[in-house]
Each structure stands twice: as C-alpha cells, then as structure tokens.
CSV table of C-alpha atoms in Angstrom, one decimal:
chain,number,residue,atom,x,y,z
A,1080,MET,CA,1.4,-30.3,11.2
A,1081,PRO,CA,-1.5,-28.1,10.0
A,1082,THR,CA,-5.0,-29.2,11.0
A,1083,PRO,CA,-7.6,-29.8,8.3
A,1084,THR,CA,-9.9,-27.2,10.0
A,1085,GLY,CA,-8.0,-24.2,8.7
A,1086,ALA,CA,-7.6,-23.0,12.3
A,1087,GLU,CA,-4.0,-21.9,11.9
A,1088,PRO,CA,-4.6,-19.0,9.4
A,1089,ARG,CA,-7.6,-17.8,11.4
A,1090,TRP,CA,-5.5,-17.7,14.6
A,1091,ALA,CA,-2.6,-16.1,12.7
A,1092,ALA,CA,-4.9,-13.4,11.2
A,1093,ALA,CA,-6.4,-12.7,14.7
A,1094,GLN,CA,-2.9,-12.2,16.1
A,1095,VAL,CA,-1.9,-9.8,13.4
A,1096,ALA,CA,-5.2,-7.9,13.7
A,1097,GLU,CA,-4.5,-7.3,17.4
A,1098,ARG,CA,-1.1,-6.0,16.6
A,1099,VAL,CA,-2.5,-3.6,13.9
A,1100,LEU,CA,-5.6,-2.4,15.7
A,1101,ASP,CA,-4.4,-2.4,19.3
A,1102,GLN,CA,-0.7,-1.7,18.9
A,1103,GLY,CA,-0.6,0.3,15.7
A,1104,GLN,CA,1.8,-2.0,13.8
A,1105,ALA,CA,1.7,-2.0,10.0
A,1106,SER,CA,0.2,-5.2,8.8
A,1107,ASP,CA,3.2,-6.1,6.6
A,1108,VAL,CA,5.5,-5.8,9.7
A,1109,ALA,CA,3.1,-7.7,11.9
A,1110,LEU,CA,2.5,-10.4,9.3
A,1111,GLU,CA,6.1,-11.4,8.8
A,1112,PRO,CA,6.8,-13.2,12.1
A,1113,VAL,CA,3.4,-14.7,12.3
A,1114,CYS,CA,3.4,-16.1,8.8
A,1115,GLN,CA,6.8,-17.7,9.4
A,1116,THR,CA,5.0,-20.1,11.7
A,1117,LEU,CA,2.7,-21.3,8.9
A,1118,ILE,CA,4.1,-24.2,6.8
A,1119,SER,CA,1.7,-23.9,3.9
A,1120,SER,CA,1.9,-21.1,1.4
A,1121,GLN,CA,-1.9,-21.4,1.0
A,1122,ASP,CA,-2.3,-20.7,4.7
A,1123,ARG,CA,0.0,-17.7,4.5
A,1124,ALA,CA,-2.1,-16.4,1.6
A,1125,LEU,CA,-5.3,-17.1,3.5
A,1126,THR,CA,-4.0,-15.3,6.6
A,1127,ARG,CA,-3.3,-12.2,4.5
A,1128,ARG,CA,-6.7,-12.3,2.8
A,1129,LEU,CA,-8.6,-12.7,6.1
A,1130,LEU,CA,-6.7,-9.9,7.6
A,1131,HIS,CA,-7.3,-7.5,4.7
A,1132,GLY,CA,-11.0,-8.5,4.8
A,1133,LEU,CA,-11.2,-7.5,8.4
A,1134,MET,CA,-9.4,-4.2,7.8
A,1135,ARG,CA,-12.0,-3.3,5.1
A,1136,ASP,CA,-14.9,-4.4,7.3
A,1137,TRP,CA,-13.7,-3.3,10.7
A,1138,PRO,CA,-16.4,-0.6,11.6
A,1139,MET,CA,-19.3,-3.0,10.8
A,1140,VAL,CA,-17.6,-6.0,12.5
A,1141,SER,CA,-16.9,-4.0,15.7
A,1142,ALA,CA,-20.5,-2.6,15.7
A,1143,LEU,CA,-21.8,-6.2,15.4
A,1144,LEU,CA,-19.7,-7.4,18.2
A,1145,LYS,CA,-21.1,-4.6,20.4
A,1146,VAL,CA,-24.6,-6.1,19.7
A,1147,LEU,CA,-23.5,-9.7,20.1
A,1148,LEU,CA,-21.4,-9.3,23.2
A,1149,GLN,CA,-23.8,-8.2,25.9
A,1150,THR,CA,-20.8,-8.0,28.3
A,1151,PRO,CA,-17.5,-6.9,26.9
A,1152,LEU,CA,-14.7,-9.5,27.0
A,1153,LYS,CA,-12.0,-9.2,29.6
A,1154,ARG,CA,-8.7,-7.9,28.5
A,1155,ARG,CA,-7.0,-11.3,28.8
A,1156,ASP,CA,-9.5,-12.5,26.2
A,1157,ARG,CA,-8.6,-9.8,23.7
A,1158,ARG,CA,-7.3,-12.3,21.1
A,1159,VAL,CA,-10.6,-14.2,21.3
A,1160,TYR,CA,-12.2,-10.9,20.4
A,1161,PHE,CA,-10.1,-10.8,17.3
A,1162,ILE,CA,-10.8,-14.4,16.4
A,1163,LEU,CA,-14.5,-13.5,16.6
A,1164,SER,CA,-13.8,-10.5,14.4
A,1165,ILE,CA,-12.1,-12.6,11.8
A,1166,GLY,CA,-14.9,-15.0,11.9
A,1167,LEU,CA,-17.6,-12.4,11.5
A,1168,SER,CA,-15.7,-10.8,8.6
A,1169,GLU,CA,-15.3,-14.1,6.9
A,1170,LEU,CA,-19.0,-14.9,7.3
A,1171,ARG,CA,-19.9,-11.5,5.8
A,1172,GLY,CA,-17.6,-12.1,2.9
A,1173,ALA,CA,-19.2,-15.5,2.2
A,1174,ARG,CA,-16.2,-17.0,0.4
A,1175,GLU,CA,-16.2,-20.2,2.5
A,1176,PRO,CA,-19.1,-22.4,3.6
A,1177,ASP,CA,-20.6,-20.9,6.8
A,1178,HIS,CA,-20.1,-24.1,8.8
A,1179,ALA,CA,-16.5,-24.4,7.8
A,1180,ALA,CA,-15.8,-20.7,8.8
A,1181,VAL,CA,-17.5,-21.2,12.2
A,1182,ASN,CA,-15.7,-24.5,12.9
A,1183,ALA,CA,-12.3,-22.9,11.9
A,1184,ALA,CA,-12.9,-20.0,14.3
A,1185,VAL,CA,-13.8,-22.4,17.2
A,1186,GLU,CA,-10.6,-24.4,16.5
A,1187,ALA,CA,-8.6,-21.2,16.3
A,1188,THR,CA,-9.9,-20.4,19.8
A,1189,ARG,CA,-8.4,-23.7,21.0
A,1190,LEU,CA,-5.1,-22.8,19.5
A,1191,ALA,CA,-5.2,-19.5,21.4
A,1192,ASN,CA,-5.3,-21.6,24.6
A,1193,ALA,CA,-8.8,-20.4,25.3
A,1194,LYS,CA,-10.7,-23.6,25.3
A,1195,HIS,CA,-13.1,-22.2,27.8
A,1196,MET,CA,-14.3,-19.7,25.2
A,1197,THR,CA,-15.0,-22.1,22.4
A,1198,LYS,CA,-18.7,-22.4,23.2
A,1199,LEU,CA,-19.1,-18.7,23.3
A,1200,VAL,CA,-17.4,-18.3,19.9
A,1201,ASN,CA,-19.5,-21.0,18.4
A,1202,ALA,CA,-22.7,-19.6,19.8
A,1203,LEU,CA,-22.1,-16.0,18.8
A,1204,LEU,CA,-21.1,-16.8,15.2
A,1205,ARG,CA,-24.1,-19.2,14.8
A,1206,ARG,CA,-26.4,-16.5,16.2
A,1207,TYR,CA,-25.1,-14.1,13.6
A,1208,LEU,CA,-25.9,-16.6,10.9
A,1209,ARG,CA,-29.5,-17.1,12.2
A,1210,GLU,CA,-30.2,-13.4,12.8
A,1211,ARG,CA,-27.9,-11.7,10.2
A,1212,GLU,CA,-30.4,-9.3,8.9
A,1213,SER,CA,-31.7,-8.0,12.2
A,1214,LEU,CA,-28.3,-7.9,13.8
A,1215,GLU,CA,-26.9,-5.8,11.0
A,1216,HIS,CA,-29.9,-3.5,11.2
A,1217,SER,CA,-29.3,-3.2,14.9
A,1218,ALA,CA,-25.7,-2.3,14.5
A,1219,THR,CA,-25.0,1.4,14.4
A,1220,GLN,CA,-25.4,2.6,10.8
A,1221,THR,CA,-22.9,5.3,9.9
A,1222,PRO,CA,-20.9,6.3,6.9
A,1223,SER,CA,-18.0,4.5,8.6
A,1224,THR,CA,-19.8,1.2,8.8
A,1225,GLN,CA,-21.1,1.6,5.3
A,1226,TRP,CA,-17.8,2.3,3.7
A,1227,GLY,CA,-15.3,0.7,6.1
A,1228,TYR,CA,-13.3,3.9,6.8
A,1229,PRO,CA,-12.8,6.2,9.8
A,1230,GLN,CA,-15.1,9.1,9.6
A,1231,TRP,CA,-12.3,11.7,9.5
A,1232,LEU,CA,-10.9,10.1,6.4
A,1233,ILE,CA,-14.3,9.9,4.6
A,1234,GLU,CA,-14.7,13.6,5.3
A,1235,ALA,CA,-11.2,14.5,4.1
A,1236,ILE,CA,-11.6,12.6,0.8
A,1237,GLU,CA,-15.1,14.0,0.2
A,1238,ALA,CA,-13.9,17.6,0.8
A,1239,ASP,CA,-11.1,17.2,-1.7
A,1240,TRP,CA,-13.0,15.1,-4.3
A,1241,PRO,CA,-16.8,16.0,-3.9
A,1242,ASN,CA,-17.6,14.3,-7.2
A,1243,ASP,CA,-15.4,11.3,-6.8
A,1244,TRP,CA,-15.2,10.5,-3.1
A,1245,GLN,CA,-17.6,7.5,-3.3
A,1246,ALA,CA,-15.6,5.9,-6.2
A,1247,ILE,CA,-12.4,6.5,-4.3
A,1248,LEU,CA,-13.7,4.8,-1.2
A,1249,ALA,CA,-15.2,1.9,-3.2
A,1250,GLU,CA,-11.9,1.4,-5.0
A,1251,GLY,CA,-10.1,1.2,-1.7
A,1252,ASN,CA,-12.2,-1.8,-0.8
A,1253,ALA,CA,-11.5,-3.6,-4.1
A,1254,SER,CA,-8.8,-6.2,-4.8
A,1255,PRO,CA,-5.8,-4.6,-6.7
A,1256,PRO,CA,-4.4,-6.1,-9.8
A,1257,LEU,CA,-0.9,-7.7,-9.8
A,1258,ILE,CA,1.4,-5.5,-11.9
A,1259,LEU,CA,4.9,-6.5,-12.8
A,1260,ARG,CA,7.8,-4.5,-14.1
A,1261,VAL,CA,10.0,-6.1,-16.8
A,1262,ASN,CA,13.7,-5.6,-16.2
A,1263,SER,CA,14.7,-4.4,-19.6
A,1264,ASN,CA,18.4,-5.1,-18.9
A,1265,HIS,CA,17.5,-8.8,-18.5
A,1266,TRP,CA,15.1,-9.4,-21.4
A,1267,SER,CA,12.5,-7.7,-23.7
A,1268,CYS,CA,8.9,-7.3,-22.8
A,1269,ASP,CA,8.0,-9.8,-25.6
A,1270,GLN,CA,10.4,-12.4,-24.2
A,1271,ALA,CA,9.0,-11.9,-20.7
A,1272,LEU,CA,5.4,-12.3,-21.8
A,1273,ALA,CA,6.4,-15.4,-23.7
A,1274,ALA,CA,7.9,-16.9,-20.5
A,1275,LEU,CA,4.8,-16.2,-18.6
A,1276,ALA,CA,2.7,-17.8,-21.2
A,1277,GLU,CA,4.8,-20.9,-21.1
A,1278,GLN,CA,4.2,-21.1,-17.4
A,1279,GLY,CA,0.4,-20.9,-18.0
A,1280,LEU,CA,0.2,-17.3,-16.7
A,1281,ASN,CA,-2.0,-14.9,-18.8
A,1282,ALA,CA,-0.6,-11.4,-18.9
A,1283,ARG,CA,-0.9,-8.2,-21.0
A,1284,PRO,CA,1.3,-5.1,-21.5
A,1285,ILE,CA,-0.1,-1.8,-20.1
A,1286,GLU,CA,-0.4,0.8,-22.9
A,1287,GLY,CA,2.0,3.6,-22.6
A,1288,LEU,CA,4.2,2.0,-20.0
A,1289,ALA,CA,7.2,0.4,-21.6
A,1290,ASP,CA,8.0,-2.0,-18.8
A,1291,ALA,CA,4.6,-2.8,-17.2
A,1292,VAL,CA,2.7,-6.1,-17.5
A,1293,GLN,CA,-0.5,-7.0,-15.7
A,1294,LEU,CA,-1.2,-10.6,-14.8
A,1295,GLU,CA,-4.8,-11.7,-15.4
A,1296,GLN,CA,-4.8,-14.0,-12.4
A,1297,ARG,CA,-3.2,-14.1,-9.0
A,1298,ALA,CA,0.1,-15.9,-8.8
A,1299,ALA,CA,2.8,-16.7,-6.2
A,1300,ILE,CA,6.1,-14.9,-6.8
A,1301,ARG,CA,7.8,-18.3,-7.0
A,1302,ASP,CA,5.7,-19.2,-10.0
A,1303,ILE,CA,6.8,-16.1,-12.0
A,1304,PRO,CA,9.7,-17.3,-14.3
A,1305,GLN,CA,13.0,-15.6,-13.9
A,1306,PHE,CA,11.9,-13.6,-10.9
A,1307,GLU,CA,14.8,-14.6,-8.6
A,1308,ALA,CA,17.2,-14.2,-11.6
A,1309,GLY,CA,16.2,-10.5,-11.8
A,1310,GLY,CA,13.8,-10.6,-14.7
A,1311,TRP,CA,10.9,-8.9,-12.9
A,1312,SER,CA,9.9,-6.7,-10.0
A,1313,VAL,CA,6.4,-6.2,-8.5
A,1314,GLN,CA,5.5,-2.6,-9.0
A,1315,ASP,CA,2.1,-0.8,-9.7
A,1316,ALA,CA,1.6,1.0,-12.9
A,1317,SER,CA,1.5,4.4,-11.2
A,1318,ALA,CA,4.8,3.8,-9.5
A,1319,GLN,CA,6.3,2.8,-12.8
A,1320,TRP,CA,5.2,6.1,-14.4
A,1321,ALA,CA,7.6,8.0,-12.1
A,1322,ALA,CA,10.6,6.9,-14.3
A,1323,ASP,CA,9.1,8.7,-17.3
A,1324,TRP,CA,8.7,11.9,-15.3
A,1325,LEU,CA,12.4,11.9,-14.6
A,1326,GLN,CA,13.3,12.1,-18.3
A,1327,LEU,CA,16.4,10.0,-17.8
A,1328,GLU,CA,19.5,10.0,-20.0
A,1329,PRO,CA,22.8,8.1,-19.8
A,1330,GLY,CA,25.4,9.8,-17.5
A,1331,LEU,CA,23.0,11.8,-15.4
A,1332,ARG,CA,23.6,12.2,-11.7
A,1333,VAL,CA,20.4,11.3,-9.9
A,1334,LEU,CA,19.3,11.6,-6.3
A,1335,ASP,CA,16.5,9.3,-5.0
A,1336,ALA,CA,15.8,11.3,-1.8
A,1337,CYS,CA,13.6,8.8,0.0
A,1338,ALA,CA,14.7,5.6,-1.6
A,1339,GLY,CA,13.2,2.8,0.5
A,1340,PRO,CA,12.1,0.2,-0.4
A,1341,GLY,CA,13.8,0.8,-3.7
A,1342,GLY,CA,11.4,0.1,-6.5
A,1343,LYS,CA,11.7,3.5,-8.2
A,1344,ALA,CA,15.5,3.5,-7.8
A,1345,ALA,CA,15.8,0.2,-9.5
A,1346,HIS,CA,13.5,1.2,-12.3
A,1347,ALA,CA,15.6,4.3,-12.9
A,1348,LEU,CA,18.8,2.2,-13.1
A,1349,GLU,CA,17.1,-0.2,-15.5
A,1350,ARG,CA,16.1,2.7,-17.7
A,1351,ALA,CA,19.5,4.4,-18.1
A,1352,ASP,CA,23.1,4.2,-17.2
A,1353,ILE,CA,23.0,6.8,-14.5
A,1354,GLU,CA,24.9,7.6,-11.3
A,1355,LEU,CA,22.3,7.1,-8.6
A,1356,HIS,CA,22.6,8.2,-5.0
A,1357,ALA,CA,19.8,6.5,-2.9
A,1358,VAL,CA,19.3,8.2,0.5
A,1359,GLU,CA,17.1,6.6,3.1
A,1360,SER,CA,16.8,7.4,6.9
A,1361,ASP,CA,15.4,4.0,7.9
A,1362,ALA,CA,18.2,1.3,8.0
A,1363,ASP,CA,15.8,-1.6,7.3
A,1364,ARG,CA,14.3,0.1,4.3
A,1365,LEU,CA,17.8,1.0,3.0
A,1366,ALA,CA,18.7,-2.7,3.4
A,1367,GLN,CA,15.6,-3.5,1.2
A,1368,VAL,CA,17.0,-1.1,-1.4
A,1369,GLY,CA,20.3,-3.0,-1.4
A,1370,ASP,CA,18.7,-6.4,-1.6
A,1371,GLY,CA,16.5,-5.4,-4.5
A,1372,LEU,CA,19.3,-3.9,-6.5
A,1373,ALA,CA,21.4,-7.0,-5.8
A,1374,ARG,CA,18.7,-9.3,-7.2
A,1375,LEU,CA,18.4,-7.2,-10.3
A,1376,ARG,CA,22.2,-7.0,-10.8
A,1377,LEU,CA,22.1,-3.2,-10.3
A,1378,SER,CA,24.3,-0.9,-8.2
A,1379,ALA,CA,23.9,2.6,-6.6
A,1380,LYS,CA,25.5,4.6,-3.9
A,1381,LEU,CA,23.4,3.8,-0.8
A,1382,ILE,CA,23.4,6.4,1.9
A,1383,HIS,CA,21.9,6.0,5.4
A,1384,ALA,CA,21.0,9.6,6.3
A,1385,ASP,CA,18.3,12.1,6.8
A,1386,VAL,CA,18.0,13.7,3.4
A,1387,SER,CA,16.7,16.9,5.0
A,1388,LYS,CA,20.2,17.5,6.4
A,1389,PRO,CA,22.5,17.5,3.4
A,1390,GLU,CA,25.4,18.7,5.4
A,1391,GLY,CA,25.6,15.3,6.9
A,1392,TRP,CA,25.8,13.2,3.7
A,1393,TRP,CA,26.0,15.4,0.5
A,1394,ASP,CA,29.4,15.6,-1.3
A,1395,GLY,CA,28.7,19.0,-2.8
A,1396,ALA,CA,28.1,18.0,-6.4
A,1397,LEU,CA,24.8,19.1,-7.8
A,1398,PHE,CA,22.3,16.6,-9.3
A,1399,ASP,CA,20.7,16.6,-12.7
A,1400,ARG,CA,17.6,14.9,-11.4
A,1401,VAL,CA,16.0,14.6,-7.9
A,1402,LEU,CA,13.2,12.1,-7.2
A,1403,LEU,CA,11.3,12.9,-4.0
A,1404,ASP,CA,8.9,10.1,-3.3
A,1405,ALA,CA,7.7,11.8,-0.2
A,1406,PRO,CA,6.4,10.3,3.0
A,1407,CYS,CA,2.6,10.7,2.8
A,1408,SER,CA,-0.8,9.4,4.1
A,1409,ALA,CA,-0.7,6.6,1.4
A,1410,THR,CA,-4.5,7.2,0.9
A,1411,GLY,CA,-4.0,6.3,-2.8
A,1412,VAL,CA,-2.9,2.7,-2.1
A,1413,ILE,CA,-5.4,1.7,0.6
A,1414,ARG,CA,-6.6,-1.2,-1.7
A,1415,ARG,CA,-3.1,-2.7,-1.4
A,1416,HIS,CA,-2.7,-1.8,2.3
A,1417,PRO,CA,-6.1,-1.7,3.9
A,1418,ASP,CA,-4.7,-1.3,7.4
A,1419,ILE,CA,-3.6,2.3,6.4
A,1420,ARG,CA,-7.1,3.6,7.1
A,1421,TRP,CA,-6.7,2.5,10.8
A,1422,LEU,CA,-3.0,3.4,11.2
A,1423,ARG,CA,-3.4,7.0,10.1
A,1424,GLN,CA,-5.0,9.6,12.3
A,1425,ALA,CA,-6.4,13.0,11.4
A,1426,THR,CA,-3.6,14.7,13.3
A,1427,ASP,CA,-1.0,12.9,11.1
A,1428,LEU,CA,-1.8,15.0,8.1
A,1429,GLN,CA,-0.4,18.2,9.5
A,1430,HIS,CA,2.9,16.5,10.4
A,1431,LEU,CA,3.2,14.9,7.0
A,1432,VAL,CA,2.6,18.2,5.2
A,1433,ALA,CA,5.3,19.8,7.3
A,1434,THR,CA,7.7,17.0,6.6
A,1435,GLN,CA,7.1,17.2,2.8
A,1436,ARG,CA,7.7,20.9,2.9
A,1437,LEU,CA,10.9,20.4,4.8
A,1438,LEU,CA,12.2,17.8,2.3
A,1439,LEU,CA,11.2,19.9,-0.7
A,1440,ASP,CA,13.1,22.9,0.6
A,1441,ALA,CA,16.1,20.7,1.5
A,1442,VAL,CA,16.7,19.0,-1.8
A,1443,TRP,CA,16.0,22.0,-4.1
A,1444,PRO,CA,19.4,23.6,-3.6
A,1445,LEU,CA,21.0,20.2,-4.5
A,1446,LEU,CA,19.6,20.5,-8.1
A,1447,LYS,CA,21.5,21.9,-11.0
A,1448,PRO,CA,20.1,24.8,-13.0
A,1449,GLY,CA,18.2,23.1,-15.8
A,1450,GLY,CA,17.7,20.0,-13.6
A,1451,ILE,CA,14.3,18.5,-12.8
A,1452,LEU,CA,12.8,17.7,-9.4
A,1453,VAL,CA,10.0,15.1,-9.5
A,1454,TYR,CA,7.7,15.1,-6.5
A,1455,VAL,CA,5.6,12.0,-6.1
A,1456,THR,CA,3.1,10.8,-3.4
A,1457,CYS,CA,0.7,7.9,-3.2
A,1458,SER,CA,-1.9,10.2,-1.7
A,1459,VAL,CA,-5.2,11.6,-2.9
A,1460,LEU,CA,-5.3,14.5,-0.4
A,1461,ALA,CA,-4.8,17.9,-1.9
A,1462,ALA,CA,-2.8,19.3,1.1
A,1463,GLU,CA,0.0,16.7,0.3
A,1464,ASN,CA,-0.2,17.1,-3.5
A,1465,HIS,CA,-1.0,20.1,-5.7
A,1466,LYS,CA,-1.4,22.4,-2.7
A,1467,GLN,CA,2.0,21.4,-1.4
A,1468,VAL,CA,3.7,22.0,-4.8
A,1469,ALA,CA,1.8,25.3,-5.3
A,1470,SER,CA,3.2,26.5,-2.0
A,1471,PHE,CA,6.7,25.3,-3.0
A,1472,LEU,CA,6.5,27.3,-6.2
A,1473,GLU,CA,5.5,30.4,-4.3
A,1474,ARG,CA,8.6,30.0,-2.1
A,1475,HIS,CA,11.0,29.3,-5.0
A,1476,SER,CA,10.7,31.7,-7.9
A,1477,ASP,CA,13.5,29.8,-9.7
A,1478,GLY,CA,11.2,26.8,-10.2
A,1479,SER,CA,9.0,26.2,-13.3
A,1480,ILE,CA,6.4,23.4,-13.6
A,1481,VAL,CA,7.1,20.8,-16.3
A,1482,GLU,CA,4.4,19.2,-18.3
A,1483,PRO,CA,3.6,15.5,-18.0
A,1484,PRO,CA,5.5,13.0,-20.2
A,1485,GLN,CA,4.4,13.7,-23.7
A,1486,HIS,CA,4.6,10.1,-25.0
A,1487,MET,CA,1.6,9.1,-22.9
A,1488,PRO,CA,-1.2,11.6,-23.6
A,1489,ALA,CA,-3.9,9.2,-22.5
A,1490,ALA,CA,-2.6,8.6,-19.0
A,1491,PRO,CA,-5.2,7.9,-16.4
A,1492,GLY,CA,-6.1,10.8,-14.1
A,1493,ARG,CA,-6.4,14.5,-14.7
A,1494,ALA,CA,-4.3,17.7,-14.6
A,1495,VAL,CA,-4.5,19.6,-11.3
A,1496,SER,CA,-2.9,23.0,-10.7
A,1497,PRO,CA,-0.1,22.2,-10.6
A,1498,GLY,CA,0.7,18.6,-11.4
A,1499,TRP,CA,-1.2,15.4,-12.3
A,1500,GLN,CA,-3.4,13.3,-10.1
A,1501,VAL,CA,-4.4,9.7,-10.7
A,1502,LEU,CA,-7.2,8.5,-8.4
A,1503,PRO,CA,-7.3,4.9,-7.2
A,1504,GLY,CA,-8.5,2.5,-9.9
A,1505,GLU,CA,-8.3,4.9,-12.8
A,1506,GLY,CA,-6.9,2.8,-15.6
A,1507,GLY,CA,-6.4,0.1,-13.1
A,1508,TRP,CA,-3.7,2.2,-11.5
A,1509,ASP,CA,-3.1,3.1,-7.8
A,1510,GLY,CA,-3.8,6.6,-6.6
A,1511,PHE,CA,-0.7,8.7,-7.2
A,1512,TYR,CA,0.2,12.4,-7.6
A,1513,PHE,CA,3.1,13.6,-9.8
A,1514,ALA,CA,4.7,17.0,-10.3
A,1515,ALA,CA,7.9,17.9,-12.1
A,1516,VAL,CA,9.7,21.2,-11.5
A,1517,GLU,CA,12.6,22.5,-13.5
A,1518,ARG,CA,15.2,24.7,-11.7
A,1519,LEU,CA,15.7,27.8,-13.8
C-alpha cells in the first residue's frame, strides 16, 4: 500500500535518476520497470515529473550538493545522493509545500534501506531552505548551471544559432504541449473533437495540419475517448508534418527506412492506401511499430534489418517514396526528453553525422527516378541537417531539392539552404528539420 508521505515516487525517481546519470540509460527505458512497482497512476506521473525536473536542473543541483556535502557520500550511499538530488530539485521548483517535500525525501530514504541517513537528508534539505540565497550564490555559477545543459551543447547550439540559442535552451526547459493525431480512417477531426468535448477535454485543431489536435490540459491516455480503439495517436505537430512532405498518393510503394517506433509509418498509412515497407534494425522498436499498427488497424511489411545494407533485405523493386527519419542528437525534442542533454556527448555528433551520411547514400539507389526522398531529424544542429543534405547533393548530381508543402505557407520555422528548420517551440512545435529531394 502506498504511504501518505509520497515517499514511493521520490524513491522511484531517485532510482531512475541513478540509472540515467550514472549508467547512461534513457529515462523512458529506466522508468518502465520502476513505474511498474507503483500502484497509483498519480504516483507514476509524479515520478516522471520529478525526474524530468532533475534532468533540467542537474548542474545547479549537483553544484549545491558539493556545497552542502562537506564530505562526499560513500559509493554505497549513491542512491541517497539521488534522493537528495530529487529533494533539492523539488524544493527549487516549489510546486509542493516545503515541509511536505522534505518529509517525502526523508521517508524515501527509509524505503532505500538507509535509515541511518535520514537525519542527514533532513538536515541538508532544511539547511537549503534556511540558506537558499547564500547557498545558490556559493554554488559555482556557469552557463551550465544557469541553463541546465552541458557546456558543450550550449556552445554547439550557440554556434549554429547565434540569434536564437537562448530561446532554444529556454524552450528545452519548458513543458511541451500534448498533441494528438486523429486517425482519419477511424473518424473525422470534427467527430474526434466532439468526443473529446463530451469527455470534458478542451482541444483545438492545429492550423495547416489536417490531423493534428492540441489538448489544452494534460490528460491520461486512458481518458482519451477511442484511443485503444485506434482513434488517436500521440504525435507532435512537427512529426505529423513529415507525411505532407512525402506527397503520398494511393498505390505508391513507400520505404520507411528507420521506422521505429512507428508514428510516421502509421500516419502515412492513414493518409493513403500505399504499400509500406518498414525497416528497423532494433527488434524492440520494430515490435513497437507492429503493436502501433495493430492498434490502428493498419498493416505494413515489417523488416528487421540494417537499412544501410540493402543486399540483406531489399527485394529489388524501386520505391516511389523513401522516408529517412535518421538517428540524430534529438536536440530538438529535449523538452520532451530532458535526459537527452546528459545522455549525449560531444563525441557522439561525429558518429551520428557519419551514420546519417551512410544511410542517405544507402537508400538513394532504392528510389525510382521521379521519386522523392524525405530526410527528417529532430535536431537543431546544422551538421545533422542542412549541412548534411548539402553534402548529399554534392555527392549525388541526380538529386534536386523539393520545396516545402505548398498548402502550408505559414508553417513555423524558416528556410535554410537546403531544407526547412523548425526550432523548438516555434508555433508550439518540436524542433525538427525537413528536406525533400527528387531523384532526376
């Protein structure tokens, strides 16, 4: 039975934080087994919120702990360190009464089988409350503690976006909107909006995106009518725009080259009666594609393979469209996945750029003359985006850039050379890059 102190979600968040920050696990992966131990959906939601708060505040929290802990904790007390971290982050966020947050952290320490540390946790958190201003002044003041990002990433974003870098960083620390995609095979947008209204959920369509709806308040998936029946998917506006770039028509043969977890593949199938081949090298992500298509009553040819090695999976028939949603730094979706800033390293960028180049060159020969390759990333870094596509066009003289979808002239973002870049938060959208190339 859950205790009234709220200790369980604090202890759960501390465990996940350790897995993310010490072991390099993605938070979604680390959260799943921990949240399964929580009975209450409110506790699961609170665990996620506490974890995301710490990810956004980690440099300042770790700097404060250096001041507060005159002697570093022993390795066996590492989880207590993260309970303290969650507690400090929660106190800095001030969403709960201070005494309740402190008490919950103390009780979480008991749950961690560290009763001998409860007095220390209580004393340090109460000292922070008494001396907040001086302690934060004493903590090392750097751009990293100010913005909540690693220094290398701040520098990389500033270099690419000298006029926008502060807005990009600030947006990465904001709470993202909840965007849904209407399954047009299931019902119309008007019918879907009416069903939401009957459930007491306020929502509005997003201009220019035929299937996108934004909820005006947070809601659990189970409260969204017809979700399990296939009426909806959760997908950001930027990700939904990819279907328009593909210029789909019935009967086209389409390759989704890096299909997992399947949102764009499903949207393409909802849009037109196409022959879709979804290739994914990660078996778990391919399983997600299959599960999502099954819920939406859609079907595609699912292929577990390395798309960069067509000789192992390709049947020899050329494609009319290729969607390459390439592996990237994900720096455009940090507001949804704040752990990304700590999971990525500066050295990762070179590897990602090389992988993107390899994939582009591998799928290009699979495209029919007159066919269109759509290259998409959820990154804001130029090396992965317009510089990557410019380099591709230099290598392939039979490629010609295609203009953005004409039906949406007021799309958020701006033209870059080549392609289109949406920065995080523009129009409420996530940060994405798009480029379409026709094979001549």
